[in-house]
Amino acid sequence: MTRIEEIARHDGRRVTLRGWLANRRSSGKIHFLQIRDGSGFIQGVMSRATVGDGTFDVTRHLGQETAIEVEGDVRADTRAPGGYEIDITALRVVGPSTDYPITPKEHGPDFLLDRRHLWIRSSRQQAVLRIRHEVIDATRDYLNSRGFVLADTPIFTPAACEGTTTLFPVPYFDHGTVYLTQSGQLYNEATAMALGRVYSFGPTFRAEKSKTRRHLTEFWMVEPEMAWADLDDVIELAEGLVAEVVARVLDRRARELAALGRDTAPLERIRTPFARLTYDDAARLLKEKGLPFEWGGDFGSPDETALSEAFDGPVAVTGFPAAIKAFYFEPEPDRPEISRSVDILAPEGYGEIIGGGQRIADYELLERRIAEHGLPRDAFEWYLDLRRYGSVPHGGFGMGIERVVAWICGLEHLREAIPFPRMLYRFTP
Ligand code: 4AD
Ligand code: MG
């Protein structure tokens, strides 16, 4: 069996393809079959003279997405999208398909999301999912080649990491309630003290009531954490990662970007170091742009969009007020109301793709913050241990995979950046 993506190696030879019928056109004595096998698409040309009346007449009635095995001769054709066509000599139906619900005409987003298990077969969705794979693969390579050790973190957790308002509770036997993890960070801090440089990569959960195009209730996050690191080290690692991921997708997924109609010029311009902007300057910039933003507030979606449109490439915003950030951020020594935090905003209006910073190293300060944030001390005793036994400056960040995929692919909404999206009103199929 030959895979369509390897078809060039079989030029001039007879091959067998196994796949699905994506589309069919017929003109008198010829059928044009659009065949896909998961690795690519190719046009098969079938003539009555070659295959005979039986196969030719059966083929006329094959529905979209019929599973077929096709035998034929590979022929280079400069007009074909992939550079090759196949002259079909035989066709066998393996799995029939009738009245496939997703036709080449336009469908609304709800119609498609209800049929997400089928929608992912479309060329556009396949392209997004292949780019997602590349983003993940490039991320792992980047971290693995820099001495980071993958250390998985638990999904059932006893307490909040990113604020108590977005926790998903789960009943846990007779022990009461545990929560689906919002972030592996606290555990990464522990493994970083064991292994030096670590990362977690897994699903994370936020009970986000906000129904925006940037929020999922379940999303995948990669979270590197480094012992002996400050905010600058964190920013440098984050910039390098983003630049590397973009370069890798441009290099290896040009075909998919083209299938999506993505203008790659803004991606090709990305260089490190990224522009830097303090929160103070960001607040001024938003006011200048006429947005109703006040110092001390958190960026809403319109603010992020405005900031990210103000720069040609990604921008690293640093120094958020401690009051709007999670409990664990190290304060600036000479300005304790400011946290040693960073958000990286993607350009073209995409907004935050990375959030992170330097963590509190001091035992007493951390203890105080846990109390100020009304967090249950019991659940954080183990975390305080990290400051009791050999505490060092350390930091890291989290990068949301779907945010990055949506930006690189130029998607309107995060829901297309994951095979099966979970949102406020969407948890099927
Ligand atoms: O900024 P966040 O909340 O940071 C953390 O969770 C840190 N504990 C990470 C760390 O330092 N180890 O989330 C990090 C990233 C965001 O920048 C965004 O890309 C993504 O996770 N993210 C979401 N993606 C989709 N849907 C949501 N509801 C998201 N919330 C955050
Ligand atoms: Mg954030």
GROMACS .gro file of C-alpha atoms and ligand atoms in nm:
model
  461
    1MET     CA    1   0.000   0.000   0.000
    2THR     CA    2   0.125   0.347  -0.087
    3ARG     CA    3   0.064   0.663   0.112
    4ILE     CA    4  -0.033   0.970  -0.086
    5GLU     CA    5   0.236   1.184   0.076
    6GLU     CA    6   0.498   0.946  -0.069
    7ILE     CA    7   0.347   0.934  -0.416
    8ALA     CA    8   0.639   1.113  -0.585
    9ARG     CA    9   0.860   0.811  -0.519
   10HIS     CA   10   0.625   0.598  -0.725
   11ASP     CA   11   0.610   0.812  -1.040
   12GLY     CA   12   0.531   0.597  -1.342
   13ARG     CA   13   0.452   0.290  -1.133
   14ARG     CA   14   0.134   0.102  -1.043
   15VAL     CA   15   0.028   0.153  -0.681
   16THR     CA   16  -0.254   0.065  -0.443
   17LEU     CA   17  -0.406   0.345  -0.237
   18ARG     CA   18  -0.645   0.300   0.054
   19GLY     CA   19  -0.851   0.598   0.149
   20TRP     CA   20  -1.180   0.779   0.127
   21LEU     CA   21  -1.366   0.949  -0.152
   22ALA     CA   22  -1.355   1.320  -0.070
   23ASN     CA   23  -1.533   1.433  -0.385
   24ARG     CA   24  -1.634   1.314  -0.730
   25ARG     CA   25  -1.700   1.485  -1.065
   26SER     CA   26  -1.806   1.305  -1.373
   27SER     CA   27  -1.795   1.403  -1.737
   28GLY     CA   28  -1.938   1.142  -1.973
   29LYS     CA   29  -1.681   0.869  -1.998
   30ILE     CA   30  -1.454   0.988  -1.718
   31HIS     CA   31  -1.487   1.015  -1.338
   32PHE     CA   32  -1.257   1.244  -1.147
   33LEU     CA   33  -1.219   1.113  -0.793
   34GLN     CA   34  -1.073   1.325  -0.517
   35ILE     CA   35  -0.912   1.064  -0.291
   36ARG     CA   36  -0.774   1.130   0.056
   37ASP     CA   37  -0.590   0.884   0.278
   38GLY     CA   38  -0.504   1.100   0.579
   39SER     CA   39  -0.154   1.172   0.448
   40GLY     CA   40  -0.277   1.381   0.155
   41PHE     CA   41  -0.517   1.428  -0.133
   42ILE     CA   42  -0.480   1.312  -0.493
   43GLN     CA   43  -0.701   1.314  -0.798
   44GLY     CA   44  -0.778   0.978  -0.953
   45VAL     CA   45  -0.892   0.967  -1.316
   46MET     CA   46  -1.115   0.674  -1.411
   47SER     CA   47  -1.220   0.598  -1.767
   48ARG     CA   48  -1.486   0.349  -1.871
   49ALA     CA   49  -1.249   0.208  -2.131
   50THR     CA   50  -0.991   0.112  -1.866
   51VAL     CA   51  -1.201  -0.021  -1.579
   52GLY     CA   52  -1.499  -0.159  -1.770
   53ASP     CA   53  -1.871  -0.094  -1.733
   54GLY     CA   54  -1.920  -0.263  -1.394
   55THR     CA   55  -1.671  -0.058  -1.191
   56PHE     CA   56  -1.746   0.255  -1.389
   57ASP     CA   57  -2.120   0.242  -1.316
   58VAL     CA   58  -2.072   0.155  -0.946
   59THR     CA   59  -1.837   0.450  -0.908
   60ARG     CA   60  -2.102   0.689  -1.044
   61HIS     CA   61  -2.311   0.621  -0.732
   62LEU     CA   62  -2.040   0.626  -0.463
   63GLY     CA   63  -2.119   0.870  -0.183
   64GLN     CA   64  -1.879   1.118  -0.030
   65GLU     CA   65  -1.652   0.949   0.230
   66THR     CA   66  -1.692   0.598   0.089
   67ALA     CA   67  -1.386   0.398   0.195
   68ILE     CA   68  -1.215   0.266  -0.115
   69GLU     CA   69  -0.911   0.074  -0.228
   70VAL     CA   70  -0.783   0.197  -0.561
   71GLU     CA   71  -0.522   0.058  -0.794
   72GLY     CA   72  -0.369   0.277  -1.061
   73ASP     CA   73  -0.070   0.426  -1.239
   74VAL     CA   74   0.101   0.734  -1.098
   75ARG     CA   75   0.152   1.015  -1.345
   76ALA     CA   76   0.323   1.351  -1.289
   77ASP     CA   77   0.095   1.642  -1.378
   78THR     CA   78   0.212   1.996  -1.323
   79ARG     CA   79  -0.149   2.121  -1.300
   80ALA     CA   80  -0.234   1.885  -1.009
   81PRO     CA   81  -0.210   2.044  -0.661
   82GLY     CA   82   0.027   1.774  -0.534
   83GLY     CA   83   0.207   1.742  -0.870
   84TYR     CA   84   0.066   1.393  -0.943
   85GLU     CA   85  -0.248   1.217  -1.055
   86ILE     CA   86  -0.337   0.853  -1.069
   87ASP     CA   87  -0.494   0.674  -1.366
   88ILE     CA   88  -0.724   0.425  -1.198
   89THR     CA   89  -0.716   0.063  -1.316
   90ALA     CA   90  -0.934  -0.090  -1.040
   91LEU     CA   91  -1.152   0.020  -0.749
   92ARG     CA   92  -1.296  -0.174  -0.458
   93VAL     CA   93  -1.550  -0.041  -0.209
   94VAL     CA   94  -1.444  -0.124   0.147
   95GLY     CA   95  -1.693   0.079   0.353
   96PRO     CA   96  -1.991   0.243   0.189
   97SER     CA   97  -2.108   0.592   0.286
   98THR     CA   98  -2.438   0.750   0.195
   99ASP     CA   99  -2.573   1.099   0.266
  100TYR     CA  100  -2.254   1.222   0.436
  101PRO     CA  101  -2.378   1.526   0.628
  102ILE     CA  102  -2.088   1.763   0.557
  103THR     CA  103  -2.097   1.862   0.193
  104PRO     CA  104  -1.869   2.104   0.007
  105LYS     CA  105  -2.128   2.382   0.062
  106GLU     CA  106  -2.107   2.627   0.356
  107HIS     CA  107  -2.224   2.506   0.699
  108GLY     CA  108  -2.267   2.708   1.019
  109PRO     CA  109  -2.025   2.661   1.314
  110ASP     CA  110  -2.281   2.482   1.535
  111PHE     CA  111  -2.371   2.238   1.260
  112LEU     CA  112  -2.003   2.159   1.214
  113LEU     CA  113  -1.920   2.143   1.586
  114ASP     CA  114  -2.206   1.896   1.640
  115ARG     CA  115  -2.034   1.683   1.377
  116ARG     CA  116  -1.679   1.751   1.488
  117HIS     CA  117  -1.597   1.377   1.467
  118LEU     CA  118  -1.658   1.404   1.091
  119TRP     CA  119  -1.560   1.768   1.037
  120ILE     CA  120  -1.197   1.684   1.121
  121ARG     CA  121  -1.182   1.491   0.791
  122SER     CA  122  -1.200   1.814   0.590
  123SER     CA  123  -0.880   1.938   0.429
  124ARG     CA  124  -0.886   2.257   0.636
  125GLN     CA  125  -0.926   2.081   0.969
  126GLN     CA  126  -0.661   1.827   0.877
  127ALA     CA  127  -0.422   2.112   0.806
  128VAL     CA  128  -0.489   2.269   1.147
  129LEU     CA  129  -0.436   1.939   1.327
  130ARG     CA  130  -0.111   1.871   1.143
  131ILE     CA  131   0.014   2.216   1.240
  132ARG     CA  132  -0.090   2.147   1.599
  133HIS     CA  133   0.120   1.831   1.586
  134GLU     CA  134   0.417   2.031   1.454
  135VAL     CA  135   0.379   2.296   1.726
  136ILE     CA  136   0.385   2.026   1.994
  137ASP     CA  137   0.673   1.837   1.834
  138ALA     CA  138   0.881   2.155   1.795
  139THR     CA  139   0.806   2.253   2.156
  140ARG     CA  140   0.925   1.919   2.287
  141ASP     CA  141   1.239   1.928   2.072
  142TYR     CA  142   1.320   2.281   2.186
  143LEU     CA  143   1.297   2.190   2.555
  144ASN     CA  144   1.451   1.843   2.524
  145SER     CA  145   1.756   1.983   2.344
  146ARG     CA  146   1.811   2.233   2.625
  147GLY     CA  147   1.828   1.984   2.909
  148PHE     CA  148   1.465   2.003   3.022
  149VAL     CA  149   1.323   1.683   3.166
  150LEU     CA  150   0.957   1.598   3.108
  151ALA     CA  151   0.801   1.543   3.451
  152ASP     CA  152   0.427   1.486   3.444
  153THR     CA  153   0.207   1.659   3.699
  154PRO     CA  154  -0.122   1.537   3.848
  155ILE     CA  155  -0.463   1.622   3.707
  156PHE     CA  156  -0.652   1.567   4.035
  157THR     CA  157  -0.525   1.840   4.263
  158PRO     CA  158  -0.618   1.946   4.616
  159ALA     CA  159  -0.608   2.324   4.559
  160ALA     CA  160  -0.610   2.619   4.321
  161CYS     CA  161  -0.304   2.742   4.135
  162GLU     CA  162  -0.462   3.016   3.925
  163GLY     CA  163  -0.745   3.153   4.138
  164THR     CA  164  -1.034   2.980   4.307
  165THR     CA  165  -1.306   3.108   4.071
  166THR     CA  166  -1.215   2.881   3.780
  167LEU     CA  167  -1.181   2.547   3.959
  168PHE     CA  168  -1.367   2.236   3.843
  169PRO     CA  169  -1.460   2.029   4.149
  170VAL     CA  170  -1.462   1.650   4.135
  171PRO     CA  171  -1.598   1.426   4.413
  172TYR     CA  172  -1.314   1.203   4.533
  173PHE     CA  173  -1.436   0.887   4.711
  174ASP     CA  174  -1.502   0.962   5.079
  175HIS     CA  175  -1.239   1.234   5.095
  176GLY     CA  176  -1.450   1.524   4.977
  177THR     CA  177  -1.360   1.737   4.678
  178VAL     CA  178  -1.053   1.755   4.457
  179TYR     CA  179  -1.013   1.980   4.153
  180LEU     CA  180  -0.905   1.933   3.794
  181THR     CA  181  -0.567   2.098   3.753
  182GLN     CA  182  -0.549   2.458   3.631
  183SER     CA  183  -0.173   2.435   3.583
  184GLY     CA  184   0.110   2.196   3.665
  185GLN     CA  185   0.325   2.483   3.787
  186LEU     CA  186   0.333   2.418   4.162
  187TYR     CA  187   0.443   2.060   4.098
  188ASN     CA  188   0.693   2.175   3.836
  189GLU     CA  189   0.853   2.390   4.104
  190ALA     CA  190   0.902   2.072   4.310
  191THR     CA  191   1.043   1.867   4.021
  192ALA     CA  192   1.266   2.161   3.920
  193MET     CA  193   1.426   2.147   4.266
  194ALA     CA  194   1.493   1.779   4.199
  195LEU     CA  195   1.595   1.790   3.831
  196GLY     CA  196   1.696   2.153   3.763
  197ARG     CA  197   1.507   2.211   3.439
  198VAL     CA  198   1.173   2.044   3.386
  199TYR     CA  199   0.849   2.074   3.195
  200SER     CA  200   0.501   1.941   3.216
  201PHE     CA  201   0.279   1.904   2.915
  202GLY     CA  202  -0.079   1.808   2.955
  203PRO     CA  203  -0.443   1.903   2.969
  204THR     CA  204  -0.543   2.181   3.206
  205PHE     CA  205  -0.889   2.295   3.307
  206ARG     CA  206  -1.052   2.628   3.376
  207ALA     CA  207  -1.415   2.675   3.464
  208GLU     CA  208  -1.418   2.992   3.252
  209LYS     CA  209  -1.767   3.132   3.234
  210SER     CA  210  -1.645   3.375   2.968
  211LYS     CA  211  -1.769   3.281   2.625
  212THR     CA  212  -1.487   3.431   2.418
  213ARG     CA  213  -1.304   3.301   2.115
  214ARG     CA  214  -0.991   3.270   2.331
  215HIS     CA  215  -1.118   3.048   2.610
  216LEU     CA  216  -1.162   2.675   2.633
  217THR     CA  217  -1.256   2.494   2.955
  218GLU     CA  218  -1.003   2.221   2.870
  219PHE     CA  219  -0.680   2.314   2.697
  220TRP     CA  220  -0.326   2.185   2.663
  221MET     CA  221  -0.041   2.371   2.825
  222VAL     CA  222   0.334   2.321   2.814
  223GLU     CA  223   0.501   2.453   3.129
  224PRO     CA  224   0.880   2.472   3.162
  225GLU     CA  225   1.026   2.555   3.502
  226MET     CA  226   1.389   2.635   3.587
  227ALA     CA  227   1.573   2.635   3.918
  228TRP     CA  228   1.832   2.915   3.948
  229ALA     CA  229   1.648   3.149   3.712
  230ASP     CA  230   1.510   3.502   3.721
  231LEU     CA  231   1.252   3.686   3.513
  232ASP     CA  232   1.499   3.763   3.233
  233ASP     CA  233   1.588   3.394   3.198
  234VAL     CA  234   1.218   3.314   3.174
  235ILE     CA  235   1.157   3.573   2.902
  236GLU     CA  236   1.457   3.454   2.702
  237LEU     CA  237   1.341   3.093   2.714
  238ALA     CA  238   0.987   3.191   2.614
  239GLU     CA  239   1.098   3.404   2.319
  240GLY     CA  240   1.329   3.133   2.193
  241LEU     CA  241   1.049   2.878   2.212
  242VAL     CA  242   0.796   3.090   2.024
  243ALA     CA  243   1.047   3.181   1.752
  244GLU     CA  244   1.152   2.818   1.712
  245VAL     CA  245   0.797   2.687   1.692
  246VAL     CA  246   0.702   2.942   1.426
  247ALA     CA  247   1.017   2.873   1.222
  248ARG     CA  248   0.956   2.500   1.235
  249VAL     CA  249   0.593   2.528   1.117
  250LEU     CA  250   0.701   2.759   0.833
  251ASP     CA  251   0.968   2.512   0.735
  252ARG     CA  252   0.777   2.184   0.759
  253ARG     CA  253   0.411   2.277   0.718
  254ALA     CA  254   0.411   2.518   0.426
  255ARG     CA  255   0.154   2.305   0.246
  256GLU     CA  256  -0.086   2.319   0.540
  257LEU     CA  257  -0.041   2.694   0.586
  258ALA     CA  258  -0.118   2.738   0.217
  259ALA     CA  259  -0.428   2.516   0.248
  260LEU     CA  260  -0.548   2.751   0.522
  261GLY     CA  261  -0.478   3.056   0.310
  262ARG     CA  262  -0.250   3.189   0.587
  263ASP     CA  263  -0.048   3.498   0.493
  264THR     CA  264   0.291   3.385   0.622
  265ALA     CA  265   0.468   3.722   0.590
  266PRO     CA  266   0.395   3.829   0.952
  267LEU     CA  267   0.523   3.491   1.074
  268GLU     CA  268   0.839   3.512   0.865
  269ARG     CA  269   0.924   3.852   1.017
  270ILE     CA  270   0.943   3.714   1.373
  271ARG     CA  271   1.284   3.759   1.534
  272THR     CA  272   1.416   3.747   1.889
  273PRO     CA  273   1.445   3.941   2.112
  274PHE     CA  274   1.079   4.040   2.111
  275ALA     CA  275   0.961   4.392   2.185
  276ARG     CA  276   0.931   4.456   2.559
  277LEU     CA  277   0.667   4.668   2.723
  278THR     CA  278   0.611   4.733   3.091
  279TYR     CA  279   0.259   4.713   3.227
  280ASP     CA  280   0.288   5.085   3.312
  281ASP     CA  281   0.361   5.170   2.948
  282ALA     CA  282   0.093   4.932   2.827
  283ALA     CA  283  -0.161   5.112   3.047
  284ARG     CA  284  -0.056   5.448   2.896
  285LEU     CA  285  -0.071   5.309   2.543
  286LEU     CA  286  -0.424   5.177   2.594
  287LYS     CA  287  -0.538   5.516   2.726
  288GLU     CA  288  -0.380   5.689   2.426
  289LYS     CA  289  -0.572   5.453   2.202
  290GLY     CA  290  -0.891   5.565   2.373
  291LEU     CA  291  -0.965   5.240   2.556
  292PRO     CA  292  -1.130   5.273   2.900
  293PHE     CA  293  -0.834   5.114   3.079
  294GLU     CA  294  -0.719   5.215   3.428
  295TRP     CA  295  -0.383   5.131   3.588
  296GLY     CA  296  -0.435   4.836   3.820
  297GLY     CA  297  -0.683   4.653   3.601
  298ASP     CA  298  -0.626   4.329   3.414
  299PHE     CA  299  -0.625   4.331   3.034
  300GLY     CA  300  -0.954   4.231   2.881
  301SER     CA  301  -0.974   4.077   2.536
  302PRO     CA  302  -1.012   4.418   2.362
  303ASP     CA  303  -0.705   4.550   2.550
  304GLU     CA  304  -0.494   4.251   2.449
  305THR     CA  305  -0.609   4.285   2.091
  306ALA     CA  306  -0.517   4.655   2.087
  307LEU     CA  307  -0.174   4.591   2.240
  308SER     CA  308  -0.098   4.302   2.012
  309GLU     CA  309  -0.199   4.507   1.707
  310ALA     CA  310   0.038   4.787   1.814
  311PHE     CA  311   0.346   4.574   1.746
  312ASP     CA  312   0.466   4.397   1.436
  313GLY     CA  313   0.583   4.086   1.624
  314PRO     CA  314   0.515   3.926   1.960
  315VAL     CA  315   0.554   4.154   2.262
  316ALA     CA  316   0.661   4.066   2.617
  317VAL     CA  317   0.461   4.264   2.873
  318THR     CA  318   0.628   4.265   3.214
  319GLY     CA  319   0.560   4.397   3.562
  320PHE     CA  320   0.188   4.342   3.620
  321PRO     CA  321   0.049   4.469   3.951
  322ALA     CA  322   0.081   4.194   4.211
  323ALA     CA  323  -0.284   4.248   4.304
  324ILE     CA  324  -0.414   4.111   3.971
  325LYS     CA  325  -0.175   3.816   3.952
  326ALA     CA  326  -0.162   3.477   4.120
  327PHE     CA  327  -0.024   3.446   4.475
  328TYR     CA  328   0.315   3.296   4.383
  329PHE     CA  329   0.489   3.583   4.197
  330GLU     CA  330   0.814   3.731   4.328
  331PRO     CA  331   0.770   4.107   4.387
  332GLU     CA  332   1.009   4.367   4.244
  333PRO     CA  333   1.244   4.445   4.535
  334ASP     CA  334   1.219   4.825   4.501
  335ARG     CA  335   0.851   4.827   4.402
  336PRO     CA  336   0.670   4.544   4.582
  337GLU     CA  337   0.329   4.629   4.432
  338ILE     CA  338   0.474   4.507   4.099
  339SER     CA  339   0.522   4.136   4.028
  340ARG     CA  340   0.809   3.978   3.835
  341SER     CA  341   0.565   3.849   3.575
  342VAL     CA  342   0.550   3.834   3.197
  343ASP     CA  343   0.279   3.777   2.941
  344ILE     CA  344   0.376   3.723   2.580
  345LEU     CA  345   0.119   3.857   2.338
  346ALA     CA  346   0.105   3.723   1.984
  347PRO     CA  347   0.076   3.981   1.704
  348GLU     CA  348  -0.212   4.034   1.460
  349GLY     CA  349  -0.455   4.084   1.746
  350TYR     CA  350  -0.417   3.732   1.890
  351GLY     CA  351  -0.319   3.838   2.242
  352GLU     CA  352  -0.176   3.630   2.527
  353ILE     CA  353  -0.012   3.302   2.435
  354ILE     CA  354   0.227   3.273   2.732
  355GLY     CA  355   0.203   3.368   3.099
  356GLY     CA  356   0.477   3.322   3.355
  357GLY     CA  357   0.745   3.478   3.570
  358GLN     CA  358   0.968   3.442   3.870
  359ARG     CA  359   0.834   3.267   4.181
  360ILE     CA  360   0.854   3.374   4.544
  361ALA     CA  361   1.162   3.216   4.698
  362ASP     CA  362   1.115   3.343   5.055
  363TYR     CA  363   0.928   3.127   5.304
  364GLU     CA  364   0.764   3.405   5.509
  365LEU     CA  365   0.648   3.604   5.209
  366LEU     CA  366   0.495   3.297   5.047
  367GLU     CA  367   0.321   3.206   5.371
  368ARG     CA  368   0.175   3.557   5.387
  369ARG     CA  369   0.055   3.549   5.026
  370ILE     CA  370  -0.121   3.216   5.073
  371ALA     CA  371  -0.308   3.369   5.368
  372GLU     CA  372  -0.386   3.696   5.185
  373HIS     CA  373  -0.534   3.503   4.894
  374GLY     CA  374  -0.753   3.303   5.131
  375LEU     CA  375  -0.599   2.974   5.017
  376PRO     CA  376  -0.620   2.667   5.242
  377ARG     CA  377  -0.286   2.648   5.421
  378ASP     CA  378  -0.306   2.270   5.465
  379ALA     CA  379  -0.309   2.207   5.094
  380PHE     CA  380   0.003   2.422   5.050
  381GLU     CA  381   0.225   2.277   5.326
  382TRP     CA  382   0.415   2.066   5.075
  383TYR     CA  383   0.462   2.374   4.854
  384LEU     CA  384   0.597   2.570   5.151
  385ASP     CA  385   0.846   2.285   5.206
  386LEU     CA  386   1.013   2.391   4.880
  387ARG     CA  387   1.102   2.718   5.060
  388ARG     CA  388   1.197   2.539   5.384
  389TYR     CA  389   1.458   2.316   5.224
  390GLY     CA  390   1.704   2.486   4.995
  391SER     CA  391   1.494   2.754   4.827
  392VAL     CA  392   1.651   2.920   4.520
  393PRO     CA  393   1.539   3.183   4.269
  394HIS     CA  394   1.332   3.005   4.004
  395GLY     CA  395   1.072   3.063   3.740
  396GLY     CA  396   0.895   2.942   3.434
  397PHE     CA  397   0.590   2.989   3.220
  398GLY     CA  398   0.292   2.824   3.059
  399MET     CA  399   0.221   2.830   2.686
  400GLY     CA  400  -0.130   2.747   2.572
  401ILE     CA  401  -0.105   2.516   2.272
  402GLU     CA  402  -0.443   2.610   2.124
  403ARG     CA  403  -0.366   2.983   2.147
  404VAL     CA  404  -0.042   2.927   1.956
  405VAL     CA  405  -0.207   2.703   1.697
  406ALA     CA  406  -0.493   2.951   1.644
  407TRP     CA  407  -0.246   3.233   1.589
  408ILE     CA  408  -0.011   3.043   1.357
  409CYS     CA  409  -0.304   2.907   1.155
  410GLY     CA  410  -0.482   3.244   1.152
  411LEU     CA  411  -0.801   3.098   1.305
  412GLU     CA  412  -1.096   3.307   1.422
  413HIS     CA  413  -1.158   3.093   1.727
  414LEU     CA  414  -0.974   2.847   1.952
  415ARG     CA  415  -1.238   2.579   1.892
  416GLU     CA  416  -1.073   2.470   1.566
  417ALA     CA  417  -0.728   2.437   1.727
  418ILE     CA  418  -0.804   2.117   1.921
  419PRO     CA  419  -0.960   1.793   1.791
  420PHE     CA  420  -1.256   1.802   2.032
  421PRO     CA  421  -1.309   2.144   2.193
  422ARG     CA  422  -1.460   2.189   2.537
  423MET     CA  423  -1.629   2.521   2.606
  424LEU     CA  424  -1.900   2.666   2.829
  425TYR     CA  425  -2.180   2.532   2.609
  426ARG     CA  426  -1.995   2.258   2.427
  427PHE     CA  427  -1.885   1.923   2.568
  428THR     CA  428  -2.000   1.687   2.290
  429PRO     CA  429  -1.913   1.493   2.078
  4304AD     O1  430  -0.152   3.275   3.226
  4304AD     P1  431  -0.189   3.140   3.278
  4304AD     O2  432  -0.313   3.130   3.357
  4304AD     O3  433  -0.063   3.092   3.362
  4304AD     C1  434  -0.053   2.980   3.436
  4304AD     O4  435  -0.135   2.892   3.446
  4304AD     C2  436   0.082   2.961   3.500
  4304AD     N1  437   0.068   2.879   3.620
  4304AD     C3  438   0.176   2.900   3.400
  4304AD     C4  439   0.317   2.884   3.450
  4304AD     O5  440   0.380   2.982   3.482
  4304AD     N2  441   0.366   2.763   3.460
  4304AD     O6  442  -0.200   3.038   3.157
  4304AD     C5  443  -0.090   3.017   3.072
  4304AD     C6  444  -0.134   3.012   2.929
  4304AD     C7  445  -0.196   3.141   2.877
  4304AD     O7  446  -0.097   3.233   2.837
  4304AD     C8  447  -0.277   3.092   2.759
  4304AD     O8  448  -0.193   3.068   2.648
  4304AD     C9  449  -0.325   2.957   2.810
  4304AD     O9  450  -0.237   2.916   2.911
  4304AD     N3  451  -0.462   2.966   2.864
  4304AD    C10  452  -0.573   2.925   2.799
  4304AD     N4  453  -0.589   2.870   2.678
  4304AD    C11  454  -0.715   2.836   2.641
  4304AD     N5  455  -0.823   2.856   2.717
  4304AD    C12  456  -0.812   2.910   2.841
  4304AD     N6  457  -0.920   2.923   2.919
  4304AD    C13  458  -0.681   2.948   2.888
  4304AD     N7  459  -0.633   3.003   3.000
  4304AD    C14  460  -0.500   3.013   2.984
  431MG      MG  461  -0.229   3.461   3.200
   0.00000   0.00000   0.00000
